[in-house]
PDB file of C-alpha atoms in Angstrom:
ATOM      1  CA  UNK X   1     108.911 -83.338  24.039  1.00 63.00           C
ATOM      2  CA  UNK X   2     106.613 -82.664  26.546  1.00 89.00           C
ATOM      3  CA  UNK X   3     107.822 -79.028  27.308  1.00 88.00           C
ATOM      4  CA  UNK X   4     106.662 -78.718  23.817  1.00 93.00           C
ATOM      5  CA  UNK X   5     102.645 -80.381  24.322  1.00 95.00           C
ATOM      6  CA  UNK X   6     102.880 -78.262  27.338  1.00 93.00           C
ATOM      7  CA  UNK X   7     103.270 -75.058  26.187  1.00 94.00           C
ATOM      8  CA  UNK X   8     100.861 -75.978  23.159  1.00 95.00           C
ATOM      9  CA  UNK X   9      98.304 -77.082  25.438  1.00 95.00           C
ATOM     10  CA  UNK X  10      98.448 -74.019  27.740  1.00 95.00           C
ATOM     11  CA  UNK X  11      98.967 -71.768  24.950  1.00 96.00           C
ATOM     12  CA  UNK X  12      95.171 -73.211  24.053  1.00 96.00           C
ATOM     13  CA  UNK X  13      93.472 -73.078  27.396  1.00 95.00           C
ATOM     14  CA  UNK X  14      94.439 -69.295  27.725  1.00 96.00           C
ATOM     15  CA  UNK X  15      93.708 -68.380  24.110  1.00 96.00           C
ATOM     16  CA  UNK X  16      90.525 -70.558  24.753  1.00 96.00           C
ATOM     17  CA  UNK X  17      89.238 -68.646  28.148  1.00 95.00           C
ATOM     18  CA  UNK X  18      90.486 -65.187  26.607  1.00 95.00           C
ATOM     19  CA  UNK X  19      87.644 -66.118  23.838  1.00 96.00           C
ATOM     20  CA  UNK X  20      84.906 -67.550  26.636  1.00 95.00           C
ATOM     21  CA  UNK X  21      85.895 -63.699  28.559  1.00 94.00           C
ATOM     22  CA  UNK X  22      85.505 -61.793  25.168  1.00 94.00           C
ATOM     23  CA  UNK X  23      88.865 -60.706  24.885  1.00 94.00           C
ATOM     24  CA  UNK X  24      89.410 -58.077  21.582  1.00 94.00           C
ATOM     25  CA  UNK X  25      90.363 -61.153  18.322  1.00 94.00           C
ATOM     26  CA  UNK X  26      93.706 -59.461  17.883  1.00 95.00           C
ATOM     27  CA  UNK X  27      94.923 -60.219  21.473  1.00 95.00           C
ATOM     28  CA  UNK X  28      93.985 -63.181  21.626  1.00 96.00           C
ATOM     29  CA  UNK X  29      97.142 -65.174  20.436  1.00 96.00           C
ATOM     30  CA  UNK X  30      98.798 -62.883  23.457  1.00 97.00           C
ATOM     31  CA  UNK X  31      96.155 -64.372  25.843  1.00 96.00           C
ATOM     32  CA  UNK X  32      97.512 -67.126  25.040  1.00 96.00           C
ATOM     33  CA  UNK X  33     101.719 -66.283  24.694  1.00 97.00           C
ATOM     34  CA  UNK X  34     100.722 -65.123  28.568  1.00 97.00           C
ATOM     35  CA  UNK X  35      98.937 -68.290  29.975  1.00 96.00           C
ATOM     36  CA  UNK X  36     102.030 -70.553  27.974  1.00 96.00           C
ATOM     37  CA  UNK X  37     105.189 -68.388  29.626  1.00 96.00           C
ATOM     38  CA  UNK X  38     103.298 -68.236  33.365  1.00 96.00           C
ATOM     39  CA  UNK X  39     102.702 -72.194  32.595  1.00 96.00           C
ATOM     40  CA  UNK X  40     106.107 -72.842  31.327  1.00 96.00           C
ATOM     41  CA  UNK X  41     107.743 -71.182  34.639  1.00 96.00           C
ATOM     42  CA  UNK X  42     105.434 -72.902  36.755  1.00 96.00           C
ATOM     43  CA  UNK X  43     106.358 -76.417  35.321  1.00 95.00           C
ATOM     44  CA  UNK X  44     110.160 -75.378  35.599  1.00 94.00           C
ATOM     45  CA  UNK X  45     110.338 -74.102  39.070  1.00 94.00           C
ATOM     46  CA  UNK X  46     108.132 -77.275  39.751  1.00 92.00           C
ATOM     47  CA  UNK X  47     110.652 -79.371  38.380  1.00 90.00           C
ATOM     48  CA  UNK X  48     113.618 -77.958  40.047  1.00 92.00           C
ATOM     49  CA  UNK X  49     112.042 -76.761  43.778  1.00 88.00           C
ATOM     50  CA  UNK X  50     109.145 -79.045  44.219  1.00 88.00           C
ATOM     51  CA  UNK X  51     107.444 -76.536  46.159  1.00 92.00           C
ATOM     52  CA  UNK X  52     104.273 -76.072  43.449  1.00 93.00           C
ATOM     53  CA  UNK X  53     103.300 -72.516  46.099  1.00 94.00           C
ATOM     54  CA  UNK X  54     106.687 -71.284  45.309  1.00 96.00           C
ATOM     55  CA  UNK X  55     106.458 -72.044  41.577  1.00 96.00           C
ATOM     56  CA  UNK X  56     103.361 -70.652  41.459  1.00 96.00           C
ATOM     57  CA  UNK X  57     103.990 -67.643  43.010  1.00 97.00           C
ATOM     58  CA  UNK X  58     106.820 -67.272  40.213  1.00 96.00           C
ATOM     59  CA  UNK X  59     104.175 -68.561  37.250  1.00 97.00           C
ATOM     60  CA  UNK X  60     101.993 -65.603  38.318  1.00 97.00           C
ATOM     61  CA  UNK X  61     104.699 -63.010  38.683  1.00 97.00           C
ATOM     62  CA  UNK X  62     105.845 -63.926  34.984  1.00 97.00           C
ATOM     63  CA  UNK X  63     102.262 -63.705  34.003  1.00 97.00           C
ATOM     64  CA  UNK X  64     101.184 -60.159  35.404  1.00 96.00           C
ATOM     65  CA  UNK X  65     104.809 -58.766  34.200  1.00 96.00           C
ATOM     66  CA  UNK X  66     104.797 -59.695  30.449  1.00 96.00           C
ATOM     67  CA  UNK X  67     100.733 -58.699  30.902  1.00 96.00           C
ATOM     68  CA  UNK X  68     102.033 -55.149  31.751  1.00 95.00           C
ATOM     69  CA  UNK X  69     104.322 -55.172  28.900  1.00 94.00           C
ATOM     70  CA  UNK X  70     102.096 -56.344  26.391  1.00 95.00           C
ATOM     71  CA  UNK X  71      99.290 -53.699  28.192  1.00 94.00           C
ATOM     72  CA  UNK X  72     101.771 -50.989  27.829  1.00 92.00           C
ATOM     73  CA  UNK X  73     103.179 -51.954  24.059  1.00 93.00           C
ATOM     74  CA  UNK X  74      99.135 -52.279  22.600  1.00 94.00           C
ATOM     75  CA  UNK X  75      97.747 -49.711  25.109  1.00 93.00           C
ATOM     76  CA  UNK X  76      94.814 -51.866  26.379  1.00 94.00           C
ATOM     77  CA  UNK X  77      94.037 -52.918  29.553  1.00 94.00           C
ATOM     78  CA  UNK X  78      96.259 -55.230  31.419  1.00 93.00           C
ATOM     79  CA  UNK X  79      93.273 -57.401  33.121  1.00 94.00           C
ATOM     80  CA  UNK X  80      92.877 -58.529  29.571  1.00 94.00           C
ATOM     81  CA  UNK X  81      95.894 -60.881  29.263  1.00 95.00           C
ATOM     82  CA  UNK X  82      96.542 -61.214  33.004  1.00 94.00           C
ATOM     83  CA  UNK X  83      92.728 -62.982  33.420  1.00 94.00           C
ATOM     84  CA  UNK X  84      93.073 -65.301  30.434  1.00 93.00           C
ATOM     85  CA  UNK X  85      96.872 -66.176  31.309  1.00 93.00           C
ATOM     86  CA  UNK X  86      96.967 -66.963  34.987  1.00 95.00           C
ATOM     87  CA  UNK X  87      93.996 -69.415  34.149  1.00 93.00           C
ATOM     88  CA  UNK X  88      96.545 -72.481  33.664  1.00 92.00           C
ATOM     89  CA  UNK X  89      97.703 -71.871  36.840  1.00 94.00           C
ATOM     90  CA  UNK X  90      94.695 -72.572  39.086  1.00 93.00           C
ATOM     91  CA  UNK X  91      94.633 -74.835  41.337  1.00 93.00           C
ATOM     92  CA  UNK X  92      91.233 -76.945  40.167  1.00 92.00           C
ATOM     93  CA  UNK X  93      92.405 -80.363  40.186  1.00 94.00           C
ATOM     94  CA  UNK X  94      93.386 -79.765  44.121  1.00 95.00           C
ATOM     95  CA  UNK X  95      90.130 -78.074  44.678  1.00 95.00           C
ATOM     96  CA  UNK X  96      88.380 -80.982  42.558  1.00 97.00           C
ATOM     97  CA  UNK X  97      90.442 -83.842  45.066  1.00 96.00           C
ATOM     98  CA  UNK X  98      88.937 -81.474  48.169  1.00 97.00           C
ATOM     99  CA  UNK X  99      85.780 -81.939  47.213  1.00 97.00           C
ATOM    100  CA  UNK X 100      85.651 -85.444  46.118  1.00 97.00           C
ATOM    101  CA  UNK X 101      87.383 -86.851  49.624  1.00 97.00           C
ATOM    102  CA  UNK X 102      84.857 -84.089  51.664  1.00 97.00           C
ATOM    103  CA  UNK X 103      81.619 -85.868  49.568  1.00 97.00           C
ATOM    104  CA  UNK X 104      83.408 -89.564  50.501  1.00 97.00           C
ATOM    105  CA  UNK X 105      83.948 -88.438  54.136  1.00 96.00           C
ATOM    106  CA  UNK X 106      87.723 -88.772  54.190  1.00 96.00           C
ATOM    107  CA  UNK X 107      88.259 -85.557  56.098  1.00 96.00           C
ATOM    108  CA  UNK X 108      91.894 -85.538  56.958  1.00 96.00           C
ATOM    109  CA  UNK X 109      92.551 -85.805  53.043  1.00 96.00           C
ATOM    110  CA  UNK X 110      90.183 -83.580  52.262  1.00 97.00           C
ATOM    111  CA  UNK X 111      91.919 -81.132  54.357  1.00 97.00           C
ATOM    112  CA  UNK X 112      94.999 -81.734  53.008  1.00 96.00           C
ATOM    113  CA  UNK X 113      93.935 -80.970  49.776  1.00 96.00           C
ATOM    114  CA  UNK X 114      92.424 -77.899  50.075  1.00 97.00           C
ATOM    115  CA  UNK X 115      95.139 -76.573  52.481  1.00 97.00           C
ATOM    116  CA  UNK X 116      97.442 -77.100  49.388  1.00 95.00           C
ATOM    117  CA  UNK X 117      94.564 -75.476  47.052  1.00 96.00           C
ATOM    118  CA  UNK X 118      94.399 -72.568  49.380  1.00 96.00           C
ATOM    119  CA  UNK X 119      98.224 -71.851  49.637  1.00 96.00           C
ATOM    120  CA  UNK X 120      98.844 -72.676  45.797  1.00 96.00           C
ATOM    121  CA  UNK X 121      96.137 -69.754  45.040  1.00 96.00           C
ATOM    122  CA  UNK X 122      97.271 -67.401  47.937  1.00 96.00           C
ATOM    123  CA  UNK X 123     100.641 -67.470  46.442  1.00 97.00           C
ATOM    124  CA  UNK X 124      99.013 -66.834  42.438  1.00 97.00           C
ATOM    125  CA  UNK X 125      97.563 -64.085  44.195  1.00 96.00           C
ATOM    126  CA  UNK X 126     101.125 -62.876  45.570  1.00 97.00           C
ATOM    127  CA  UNK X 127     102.277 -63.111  42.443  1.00 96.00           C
ATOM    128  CA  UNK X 128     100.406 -60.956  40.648  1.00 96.00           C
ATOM    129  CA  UNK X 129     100.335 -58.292  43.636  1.00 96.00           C
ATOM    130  CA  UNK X 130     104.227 -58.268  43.755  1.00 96.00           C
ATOM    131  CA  UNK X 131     104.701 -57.625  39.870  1.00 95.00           C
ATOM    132  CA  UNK X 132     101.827 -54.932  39.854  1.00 94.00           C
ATOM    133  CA  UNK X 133     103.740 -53.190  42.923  1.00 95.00           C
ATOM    134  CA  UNK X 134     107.095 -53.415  41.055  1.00 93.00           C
ATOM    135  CA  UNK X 135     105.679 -52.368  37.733  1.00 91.00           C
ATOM    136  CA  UNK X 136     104.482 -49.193  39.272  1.00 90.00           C
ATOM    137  CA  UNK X 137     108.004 -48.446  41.082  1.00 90.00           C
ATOM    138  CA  UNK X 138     109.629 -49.100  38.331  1.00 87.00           C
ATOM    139  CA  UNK X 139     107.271 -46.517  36.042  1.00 80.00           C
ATOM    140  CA  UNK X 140     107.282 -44.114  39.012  1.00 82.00           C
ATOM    141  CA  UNK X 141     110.964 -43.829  39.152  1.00 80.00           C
ATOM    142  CA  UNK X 142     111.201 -43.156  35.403  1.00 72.00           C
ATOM    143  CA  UNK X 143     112.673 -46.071  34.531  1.00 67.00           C
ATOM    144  CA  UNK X 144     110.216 -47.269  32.027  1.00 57.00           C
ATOM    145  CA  UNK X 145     109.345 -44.133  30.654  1.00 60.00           C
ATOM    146  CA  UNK X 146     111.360 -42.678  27.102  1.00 61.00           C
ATOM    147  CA  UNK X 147     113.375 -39.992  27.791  1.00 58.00           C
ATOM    148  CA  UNK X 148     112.919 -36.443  26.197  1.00 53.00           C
ATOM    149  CA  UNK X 149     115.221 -33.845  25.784  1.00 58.00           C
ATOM    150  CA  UNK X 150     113.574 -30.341  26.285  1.00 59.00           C
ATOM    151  CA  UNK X 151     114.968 -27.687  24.772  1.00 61.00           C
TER     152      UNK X 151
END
C-alpha cells in the first residue's frame, strides 16, 4: 500500500513543479510519469541497498533515460521532463536538518547532514550525466536510429 501513496504522491509533486516551471499542459501528466518512476527506483534501491547516494544515483539515471525517450517520442526538449522529474529526488529534508542543527549550534550534526545532502545530490547529478553520455553513444552508434533501406 504504500508503494501505491508513493508513487501517487510523487506523481503530484512532479506534475505540480512541471506546472510552477511552465511546462507545455499536454506533458504534464509525463512530468509527472518521470518524477513517479525516478521516485519509485529510488525508494526500491533504498529498500534493498540502504545506501540512499547509490539509490539516488539510480533514481536519476531512470529519470534522465525515460526523459530522453519521452523527448525523442514527442520531439520536445528533454530539460522539460528531466527538471520536473528529478524534483522528488532532492535532498531538502537533509539540507533542511543542516540548517536547523547549524542555527542551534550543533556543528558535528550539522556536518553530518549536509555531508549526506552534498553526496546524495552529487550522485543525482551523476545520474543524470551518465544517462545523457549513454543516450548519445547509443544514438551515435546507430542504435536508436530506424533503419532505411536505400535503393
Amino acid at each position: 500500500m504504500t508503494w501505491i501513496v508513493q508513487a501517487i504522491l510523487s506523481f503530484l509533486a512532479a506534475t505540480g513543479f512541471g506546472i510552477i516551471f511552465n511546462a507545455p499542459r499536454r506533458m504534464l501528466f509525463y512530468c509527472g510519469f518521470v518524477g513517479m518512476t525516478g521516485w519509485l527506483i529510488y525508494s526500491l534501491f533504498n529498500g534493498i541497498s540502504g545506501d540512499p547516494m547509490q539509490a539516488s544515483f539510480l533514481g536519476a539515471f531512470m529519470v534522465a533515460l525515460v526523459a530522453h525517450i519521452f523527448a525523442k517520442r514527442f520531439r520536445t526538449p528533454m530539460i522539460i521532463f528531466s527538471v520536473a522529474g528529478i524534483i522528488p529526488l532532492v535532498p531538502g529534508g537533509m539540507a533542511y536538518n543542516a540548517m536547523r542543527h547549524i542555527v542551534e549550534k550543533d556543528y558535528l550534526t550539522a556536518i553530518s547532514f549536509a555531508s549526506g545532502a552534498f553526496m546524495v545530490s552529487g550522485a543525482i547529478a551523476m545520474g543524470l550525466v551518465f544517462a545523457e553520455v549513454i543516450i548519445q553513444l547509443v544514438f551515435r552508434s546507430g542504435i536508436g536510429r530506424k533503419r532505411v533501406k536505400k535503393i
